[in-house]
Tab-separated table of C-alpha atoms in Angstrom:
chain	number	residue	atom	x	y	z
A	19	UNK	CA	-32.475	38.754	-60.751
A	20	UNK	CA	-34.154	36.403	-63.177
A	21	UNK	CA	-37.910	36.403	-63.254
A	22	UNK	CA	-39.184	32.837	-63.407
A	23	UNK	CA	-42.263	34.087	-65.299
A	24	UNK	CA	-40.133	35.237	-68.236
A	25	UNK	CA	-38.048	32.084	-68.464
A	26	UNK	CA	-38.751	29.715	-71.330
A	27	UNK	CA	-39.471	26.111	-70.475
A	28	UNK	CA	-38.862	23.589	-73.190
A	29	UNK	CA	-40.513	20.194	-73.134
A	30	UNK	CA	-38.086	17.365	-73.780
A	31	UNK	CA	-38.381	15.731	-77.150
A	32	UNK	CA	-39.043	12.278	-75.728
A	33	UNK	CA	-42.178	13.596	-73.964
A	34	UNK	CA	-43.602	14.797	-77.293
A	35	UNK	CA	-43.307	11.414	-78.941
A	36	UNK	CA	-46.254	9.031	-79.060
A	37	UNK	CA	-45.956	6.033	-76.817
A	38	UNK	CA	-45.703	2.797	-78.751
A	39	UNK	CA	-45.711	0.262	-75.945
A	40	UNK	CA	-47.273	-3.052	-76.896
A	41	UNK	CA	-47.580	-5.436	-73.947
A	42	UNK	CA	-46.739	-9.059	-74.595
A	43	UNK	CA	-49.631	-11.444	-74.752
A	44	UNK	CA	-50.336	-13.536	-71.711
A	45	UNK	CA	-52.854	-16.261	-71.076
A	46	UNK	CA	-55.415	-15.343	-68.444
A	47	UNK	CA	-56.423	-18.914	-67.713
A	48	UNK	CA	-55.387	-18.510	-64.051
A	49	UNK	CA	-57.700	-15.574	-63.404
A	50	UNK	CA	-60.507	-16.897	-65.590
A	51	UNK	CA	-60.569	-20.392	-64.117
A	52	UNK	CA	-60.193	-19.093	-60.566
A	53	UNK	CA	-63.078	-16.648	-61.003
A	54	UNK	CA	-65.315	-19.269	-62.604
A	55	UNK	CA	-64.597	-21.810	-59.886
A	56	UNK	CA	-65.386	-19.319	-57.121
A	57	UNK	CA	-68.553	-18.169	-58.864
A	58	UNK	CA	-69.686	-21.767	-59.348
A	59	UNK	CA	-69.431	-22.345	-55.599
A	60	UNK	CA	-71.240	-19.095	-54.834
A	61	UNK	CA	-73.994	-20.022	-57.266
A	62	UNK	CA	-74.811	-23.072	-55.146
A	63	UNK	CA	-74.932	-21.105	-51.891
A	64	UNK	CA	-78.236	-19.287	-52.146
A	65	UNK	CA	-79.201	-17.846	-48.785
A	66	UNK	CA	-81.727	-15.310	-50.035
A	67	UNK	CA	-83.485	-17.186	-52.850
A	68	UNK	CA	-85.684	-19.340	-50.674
A	69	UNK	CA	-88.996	-17.594	-50.212
A	70	UNK	CA	-91.811	-18.739	-48.005
A	71	UNK	CA	-94.993	-18.439	-49.995
A	72	UNK	CA	-98.238	-17.158	-48.630
A	73	UNK	CA	-99.657	-20.665	-48.469
A	74	UNK	CA	-96.446	-22.305	-47.283
A	75	UNK	CA	-96.351	-24.687	-44.341
A	76	UNK	CA	-94.236	-24.281	-41.218
A	77	UNK	CA	-90.493	-24.661	-41.994
A	78	UNK	CA	-90.035	-27.290	-39.292
A	79	UNK	CA	-92.898	-29.326	-40.742
A	80	UNK	CA	-91.489	-29.027	-44.264
A	81	UNK	CA	-88.117	-30.212	-43.024
A	82	UNK	CA	-89.747	-33.134	-41.204
A	83	UNK	CA	-91.873	-34.477	-44.049
A	84	UNK	CA	-89.000	-33.973	-46.515
A	85	UNK	CA	-86.877	-36.323	-44.409
A	86	UNK	CA	-89.809	-38.760	-44.111
A	87	UNK	CA	-90.341	-38.847	-47.881
A	88	UNK	CA	-86.635	-39.418	-48.523
A	89	UNK	CA	-86.524	-42.290	-46.010
A	90	UNK	CA	-89.663	-43.900	-47.434
A	91	UNK	CA	-88.365	-43.628	-50.991
A	92	UNK	CA	-84.992	-45.097	-50.081
A	93	UNK	CA	-86.472	-48.034	-48.152
A	94	UNK	CA	-89.337	-48.868	-50.548
A	95	UNK	CA	-89.214	-52.377	-51.966
A	96	UNK	CA	-92.058	-51.790	-54.395
A	97	UNK	CA	-90.983	-49.853	-57.475
A	98	UNK	CA	-94.521	-48.564	-57.937
A	99	UNK	CA	-94.193	-46.416	-54.812
A	100	UNK	CA	-91.000	-44.867	-56.202
A	101	UNK	CA	-92.787	-44.034	-59.478
A	102	UNK	CA	-95.666	-42.436	-57.562
A	103	UNK	CA	-93.181	-40.314	-55.609
A	104	UNK	CA	-91.498	-39.281	-58.882
A	105	UNK	CA	-94.840	-38.101	-60.242
A	106	UNK	CA	-95.782	-36.307	-57.006
A	107	UNK	CA	-92.429	-34.530	-56.767
A	108	UNK	CA	-92.619	-33.426	-60.410
A	109	UNK	CA	-96.128	-32.030	-59.909
A	110	UNK	CA	-95.008	-30.157	-56.786
A	111	UNK	CA	-92.019	-28.733	-58.628
A	112	UNK	CA	-94.296	-27.428	-61.401
A	113	UNK	CA	-95.793	-24.875	-58.977
A	114	UNK	CA	-92.471	-23.026	-58.633
A	115	UNK	CA	-91.294	-20.195	-60.917
A	116	UNK	CA	-89.327	-21.054	-64.041
A	117	UNK	CA	-86.015	-19.859	-62.571
A	118	UNK	CA	-86.419	-22.051	-59.480
A	119	UNK	CA	-87.395	-25.067	-61.595
A	120	UNK	CA	-84.326	-24.587	-63.779
A	121	UNK	CA	-82.052	-24.349	-60.745
A	122	UNK	CA	-83.511	-27.434	-59.037
A	123	UNK	CA	-83.402	-29.539	-62.196
A	124	UNK	CA	-79.798	-28.521	-62.910
A	125	UNK	CA	-78.769	-29.801	-59.491
A	126	UNK	CA	-80.868	-32.938	-59.931
A	127	UNK	CA	-79.315	-33.673	-63.320
A	128	UNK	CA	-75.823	-33.631	-61.822
A	129	UNK	CA	-76.836	-36.147	-59.157
A	130	UNK	CA	-78.695	-38.388	-61.611
A	131	UNK	CA	-75.635	-38.556	-63.865
A	132	UNK	CA	-73.938	-40.589	-61.151
A	133	UNK	CA	-76.231	-43.438	-62.181
A	134	UNK	CA	-74.176	-43.781	-65.354
A	135	UNK	CA	-71.730	-45.862	-63.304
A	136	UNK	CA	-74.501	-48.470	-63.029
A	137	UNK	CA	-74.789	-48.746	-66.799
A	138	UNK	CA	-72.907	-52.094	-66.914
A	139	UNK	CA	-75.784	-53.597	-64.905
A	140	UNK	CA	-78.024	-53.165	-67.959
A	141	UNK	CA	-75.777	-55.418	-70.048
A	142	UNK	CA	-75.511	-57.945	-67.227
A	143	UNK	CA	-79.240	-58.673	-67.205
A	144	UNK	CA	-80.310	-56.224	-64.454
A	145	UNK	CA	-81.737	-53.173	-66.237
A	146	UNK	CA	-84.189	-52.516	-63.412
A	147	UNK	CA	-81.291	-51.628	-61.120
A	148	UNK	CA	-80.372	-48.572	-63.180
A	149	UNK	CA	-83.984	-47.345	-63.365
A	150	UNK	CA	-84.561	-47.997	-59.654
A	151	UNK	CA	-81.472	-46.130	-58.420
A	152	UNK	CA	-81.996	-43.249	-60.859
A	153	UNK	CA	-85.608	-42.741	-59.755
A	154	UNK	CA	-84.691	-42.781	-56.067
A	155	UNK	CA	-81.879	-40.285	-56.575
A	156	UNK	CA	-84.199	-38.035	-58.578
A	157	UNK	CA	-86.832	-38.027	-55.831
A	158	UNK	CA	-84.357	-37.406	-52.990
A	159	UNK	CA	-82.383	-34.597	-54.658
A	160	UNK	CA	-85.518	-32.899	-55.999
A	161	UNK	CA	-87.121	-32.954	-52.542
A	162	UNK	CA	-84.069	-31.243	-51.066
A	163	UNK	CA	-84.108	-28.691	-53.906
A	164	UNK	CA	-87.794	-27.962	-53.322
A	165	UNK	CA	-87.124	-27.454	-49.620
A	166	UNK	CA	-84.227	-25.095	-50.380
A	167	UNK	CA	-86.135	-23.127	-53.038
A	168	UNK	CA	-89.267	-22.756	-50.927
A	169	UNK	CA	-87.792	-22.014	-47.502
A	170	UNK	CA	-85.622	-19.132	-46.315
A	171	UNK	CA	-82.247	-20.140	-44.946
A	172	UNK	CA	-82.682	-18.383	-41.587
A	173	UNK	CA	-86.051	-20.047	-40.997
A	174	UNK	CA	-84.630	-23.405	-42.019
A	175	UNK	CA	-81.804	-23.197	-39.488
A	176	UNK	CA	-84.199	-21.953	-36.817
A	177	UNK	CA	-86.498	-24.915	-37.470
A	178	UNK	CA	-83.666	-27.309	-36.577
A	179	UNK	CA	-84.096	-26.358	-32.931
A	180	UNK	CA	-87.543	-27.950	-33.082
A	181	UNK	CA	-85.844	-31.347	-33.401
A	182	UNK	CA	-83.525	-30.634	-30.448
A	183	UNK	CA	-80.432	-30.341	-32.633
A	184	UNK	CA	-77.561	-28.821	-30.580
A	185	UNK	CA	-77.100	-25.093	-30.989
A	186	UNK	CA	-73.360	-25.569	-31.523
A	187	UNK	CA	-74.008	-27.699	-34.609
A	188	UNK	CA	-76.503	-25.172	-36.025
A	189	UNK	CA	-74.163	-22.266	-35.305
A	190	UNK	CA	-71.195	-24.010	-36.967
A	191	UNK	CA	-73.240	-24.956	-40.025
A	192	UNK	CA	-74.789	-21.510	-40.381
A	193	UNK	CA	-71.596	-19.484	-39.942
A	194	UNK	CA	-69.456	-21.811	-42.081
A	195	UNK	CA	-71.736	-21.691	-45.111
A	196	UNK	CA	-72.316	-17.961	-44.853
A	197	UNK	CA	-68.612	-17.223	-44.470
A	198	UNK	CA	-67.834	-19.353	-47.522
A	199	UNK	CA	-70.219	-17.134	-49.458
A	200	UNK	CA	-68.812	-13.870	-48.063
A	201	UNK	CA	-65.164	-14.852	-48.519
A	202	UNK	CA	-65.957	-16.105	-52.013
A	203	UNK	CA	-67.294	-12.695	-52.949
A	204	UNK	CA	-64.115	-11.124	-51.565
A	205	UNK	CA	-62.012	-13.514	-53.673
A	206	UNK	CA	-63.977	-12.567	-56.791
A	207	UNK	CA	-63.384	-8.861	-56.098
A	208	UNK	CA	-59.645	-9.449	-55.552
A	209	UNK	CA	-59.333	-11.517	-58.736
A	210	UNK	CA	-61.173	-8.827	-60.675
A	211	UNK	CA	-58.847	-6.129	-59.347
A	212	UNK	CA	-55.796	-8.254	-60.193
A	213	UNK	CA	-57.066	-8.695	-63.733
A	214	UNK	CA	-57.678	-4.965	-64.184
A	215	UNK	CA	-54.242	-4.003	-62.871
A	216	UNK	CA	-52.292	-6.645	-64.766
A	217	UNK	CA	-50.404	-5.245	-67.773
A	218	UNK	CA	-48.293	-7.455	-69.983
A	219	UNK	CA	-47.121	-10.932	-69.105
A	220	UNK	CA	-47.007	-12.127	-65.538
A	221	UNK	CA	-44.395	-14.900	-65.258
A	222	UNK	CA	-44.971	-15.413	-61.533
A	223	UNK	CA	-48.632	-16.387	-61.232
A	224	UNK	CA	-47.999	-18.394	-58.077
A	225	UNK	CA	-47.115	-15.166	-56.299
A	226	UNK	CA	-50.434	-13.622	-57.360
A	227	UNK	CA	-52.274	-16.691	-56.118
A	228	UNK	CA	-50.524	-16.557	-52.742
A	229	UNK	CA	-51.341	-12.846	-52.536
A	230	UNK	CA	-55.046	-13.553	-53.071
A	231	UNK	CA	-54.991	-16.221	-50.354
A	232	UNK	CA	-53.113	-13.927	-47.966
A	233	UNK	CA	-55.541	-11.043	-48.377
A	234	UNK	CA	-58.487	-13.417	-47.984
A	235	UNK	CA	-56.971	-14.796	-44.765
A	236	UNK	CA	-56.467	-11.302	-43.353
A	237	UNK	CA	-60.044	-10.369	-44.266
A	238	UNK	CA	-61.301	-13.558	-42.621
A	239	UNK	CA	-59.384	-12.814	-39.411
A	240	UNK	CA	-60.667	-9.251	-39.344
A	241	UNK	CA	-64.264	-10.307	-39.975
A	242	UNK	CA	-64.126	-12.977	-37.270
A	243	UNK	CA	-63.056	-10.389	-34.692
A	244	UNK	CA	-65.806	-8.027	-35.818
A	245	UNK	CA	-68.390	-10.813	-35.629
A	246	UNK	CA	-67.286	-11.763	-32.115
A	247	UNK	CA	-67.515	-8.134	-31.003
A	248	UNK	CA	-70.977	-7.751	-32.526
A	249	UNK	CA	-72.153	-10.935	-30.778
A	250	UNK	CA	-70.896	-9.621	-27.458
A	251	UNK	CA	-72.659	-6.289	-28.016
A	252	UNK	CA	-75.944	-8.004	-28.897
A	253	UNK	CA	-75.777	-10.465	-26.015
A	254	UNK	CA	-75.684	-13.577	-28.192
A	255	UNK	CA	-74.991	-16.621	-26.029
A	256	UNK	CA	-74.954	-19.255	-28.774
A	257	UNK	CA	-78.569	-20.328	-28.281
A	258	UNK	CA	-80.934	-20.296	-31.238
A	259	UNK	CA	-84.412	-19.354	-30.112
A	260	UNK	CA	-87.581	-19.188	-32.138
A	261	UNK	CA	-88.660	-15.592	-32.645
A	262	UNK	CA	-92.292	-16.585	-32.557
A	263	UNK	CA	-94.419	-19.652	-31.983
A	264	UNK	CA	-96.029	-21.122	-35.054
A	265	UNK	CA	-99.650	-22.065	-34.789
A	266	UNK	CA	-101.173	-24.946	-36.684
A	267	UNK	CA	-102.691	-23.554	-39.872
A	268	UNK	CA	-104.513	-25.001	-42.858
A	269	UNK	CA	-101.285	-25.472	-44.818
A	270	UNK	CA	-99.832	-27.526	-41.960
A	271	UNK	CA	-102.945	-29.698	-41.816
A	272	UNK	CA	-102.742	-30.371	-45.558
A	273	UNK	CA	-99.073	-31.228	-45.254
A	274	UNK	CA	-99.751	-33.637	-42.396
A	275	UNK	CA	-102.583	-35.315	-44.307
A	276	UNK	CA	-100.380	-35.780	-47.376
A	277	UNK	CA	-97.629	-37.213	-45.204
A	278	UNK	CA	-100.055	-39.664	-43.564
A	279	UNK	CA	-101.360	-40.690	-46.996
A	280	UNK	CA	-97.792	-41.269	-48.189
A	281	UNK	CA	-97.006	-43.445	-45.169
A	282	UNK	CA	-100.219	-45.460	-45.632
A	283	UNK	CA	-99.445	-45.953	-49.323
A	284	UNK	CA	-95.947	-47.093	-48.434
A	285	UNK	CA	-97.248	-49.640	-45.944
A	286	UNK	CA	-99.919	-50.902	-48.346
A	287	UNK	CA	-97.515	-51.442	-51.243
A	288	UNK	CA	-94.614	-52.863	-49.260
A	289	UNK	CA	-96.176	-54.936	-46.464
A	290	UNK	CA	-98.118	-57.145	-48.893
A	291	UNK	CA	-95.038	-58.049	-50.932
């Protein structure tokens, strides 16, 4: 009987040779562009960056006077009022950290660039039109950026109930934006895993793209069922209720006084025209 411990085992010659496989080059524009596009969308959805400062006013009041300032700026007939609002908004923005200022100004610059389409008005004898529209866009977009950078997303959505906005609208807006962020992060993870596992040239990139969409859809369906089950367990009925009642504080009084001064200035500069 042969003893397997005394038998000689020889390794095949092809296993002793060094592997000389060189994968063919392939352009990764599909993965790179897809990842960058998803990350660019996620960079605009910042649910945790807004921080309520110690001396910050009530979120509902900030939302209210932001809308008032935008309406006054858009309906002002006197250009001097628009310039005053530009100066006031710039001074308010200077109190934020450098990272928040950079983020707000980057968004404002993209909106202001739309005014380039009004450039022909300068050569047609109406240069004030370009300056007027640009200043109004700057004020409106910067006000929205200041509100987003200085207010938490959950408090901002909760403050909408103060204005009797339907809960269904708030729920749809809240869940849609948050799910775009969550599913975007899943897409980035899938694209990263596809890039790490890809060896050589992939001639069928459409199949990879459909696979990413299919996995994202399955994840979305699974997460929706889990969210519905968690809502049932927590007794959520679709109504957004304020966790606590805000009392009028010094910051609210200052905000109201500034809003009244802005309205009075608007009436003074525009009624006498």
